[in-house]
């Protein structure tokens, strides 16, 4: 298969933003009918490379050839005209129009169009690519879940019949079912001779999908390997430039008394939840997308109202009606959507870290800048947040460091309970293992930690005990020694609890 | 943007004033340049008439009323809202305040009552805005548009379409006087600016305002009582309208329902030109002050040169567009 024709070749691609070299002599080949995975830690330059392919940026140096013909993309329209589509990770979806119109938004007739025909065509395409049961052609953009939005974005690309498609972490917002469908779609693209580039942090996916793997590190080209000739450890070494012998450092801590207890908690999202977490314990919550894991976290955090049952922290029943109540009870919550729900991207590390504990840093209403800076410095050192200074805008940090800023905000409250929803989503390998180390350290300090994660190895790696959720209920509980990927999946797909 | 680690340490040693200038005004360098350019144009075209101390005081006095309103507006916009009612609430406050005086309701007491009534009217209007927006979940644009229309109407009914003259000597003496050669109105403006700067940049209230405007959901999850805080922000805007009403009474010696017509647009223009993000999350008091000063200097330059108000309006429009375009360019550059 090494003889497939090369659809796209990038050689010596270099791009700087001011003094920052984002890419240095990067090489990439995409072959027709092959899937090439593009890997690297956050900040390795994958996004910049994709933006160059999409025509958002022009490279300072290097040549981009399509079918052997050197080309220059002035803007995204040029890239599309050349038969190349880059699928955005956070797609722009028009809220007020249907899925059909969202998919064909670029190719609608100029004055009038036939809505019926458009809906029919959309249904045909959804069926052809296997998403007819996942998404309705008539659904409005505003009704779509993150997974469905991603699917609309993918459909936009495939209906334009491109010759090269680049996926940027397409599975980060998808559930297992949709991932299966997506993989089938990619296989179909492959069979039709389309060249696919696939950016992902998930090793499992890469080994399932890719024919070859190109690794970038710090903006430089590290190498390209055939999947058949490499393995997990070698890839990690290529990405981080060092061995990660102990990916999950986790030594169970001595357990204290029960700190958090949920008694028959229910509302419109979850039902009859009984759950306990002891001091020093890390409890994992696993389940499929839509099982109600994030909703349960938000209920404990006071974002959603508790309708039945009670939440007990330190033997005291708390009436949690808003996040402020939950914070008072000693609960900290790092939500799944870091950027949308936790961070002030326009503000500094200092502002973000101090947000919850502002009052304790203040005299009357006046915030002490000195105390704030001291707080920021403490956590920059302790969590090893890589930032030029405490004044750096959080939006300029990498995903891993942003997550550490969220953790800093909650650690500053010295919480008794810490809820971490997908704490390592979209974070590179190196930062992941640092987050695991932080979780481990917190447990040893006697914090009761809940980790929600869609990645089973992560749940298995960090948890002392695991609750599995299905259809808004807890479908099972496993100790560290009982737990395995198979048993978790079996419980997660346990449809009986819903009935 | 300060990206040097050293900033963490040397920040404390600088005096407050230089930090004020080094911070928001430093970022507003473009505005300072625009202001200087306007001064140069004024000096060239109108000579000493323009460049005199008295004329500069005139410019600032002219800026002071709209300036006070713009400070309140800066908070509202930073919190991600908008308040279209500021001008008409100011008008209403002048009417109610003078009526309370004329109707002997306060004649036995001090003129301070007039001031208190004006502030109370402004605060009450802000409270209603805040409740309707935060708890009634009405979009701020609509809620405050309704308040604009309603309070203008109420002012007309109360004033019976007449103008109430203020001739209380104590009030006029105090408010129209000077302190070390500078009119009291300007001192009020300066005090409001300083209070606004501290409130926005140095207090928990300001931090929460910025957090809500920047990311409402994050602010909520961080334990900020978002609804209550938004209500406070609109009350604050109403209070600045009340202060502006007192200043208006002092300047014109009259309370009338037409006071403050279109002030909301001037205030929004000054805030946005100053660099506060219209979508919230970033606000600058110094920028707002510069924005107000640019517009009042422009008006002054045009008046000194006997140009019509229509030409002024065209220039104003152009300035707003150019200023916002320049800001976006700078914003993009710093992001990449």
JSON list of C-alpha atoms in Angstrom, two decimals, chain B residues 14 26 91 93 111 124 220 229 237 244 289:
[
{"chain": "B", "resi": 14, "resn": "UNK", "atom": "CA", "xyz": [4.87, 51.52, 41.36]},
{"chain": "B", "resi": 26, "resn": "UNK", "atom": "CA", "xyz": [-1.17, 52.45, 28.20]},
{"chain": "B", "resi": 91, "resn": "UNK", "atom": "CA", "xyz": [-34.23, 63.39, 32.42]},
{"chain": "B", "resi": 93, "resn": "UNK", "atom": "CA", "xyz": [-34.54, 62.36, 37.70]},
{"chain": "B", "resi": 111, "resn": "UNK", "atom": "CA", "xyz": [-31.25, 71.32, 49.05]},
{"chain": "B", "resi": 124, "resn": "UNK", "atom": "CA", "xyz": [-34.90, 52.93, 41.48]},
{"chain": "B", "resi": 220, "resn": "UNK", "atom": "CA", "xyz": [-21.96, 31.01, 38.13]},
{"chain": "B", "resi": 229, "resn": "UNK", "atom": "CA", "xyz": [-24.81, 40.88, 40.80]},
{"chain": "B", "resi": 237, "resn": "UNK", "atom": "CA", "xyz": [-25.82, 52.57, 36.10]},
{"chain": "B", "resi": 244, "resn": "UNK", "atom": "CA", "xyz": [-25.66, 63.15, 36.06]},
{"chain": "B", "resi": 289, "resn": "UNK", "atom": "CA", "xyz": [-12.76, 58.72, 29.90]}
]
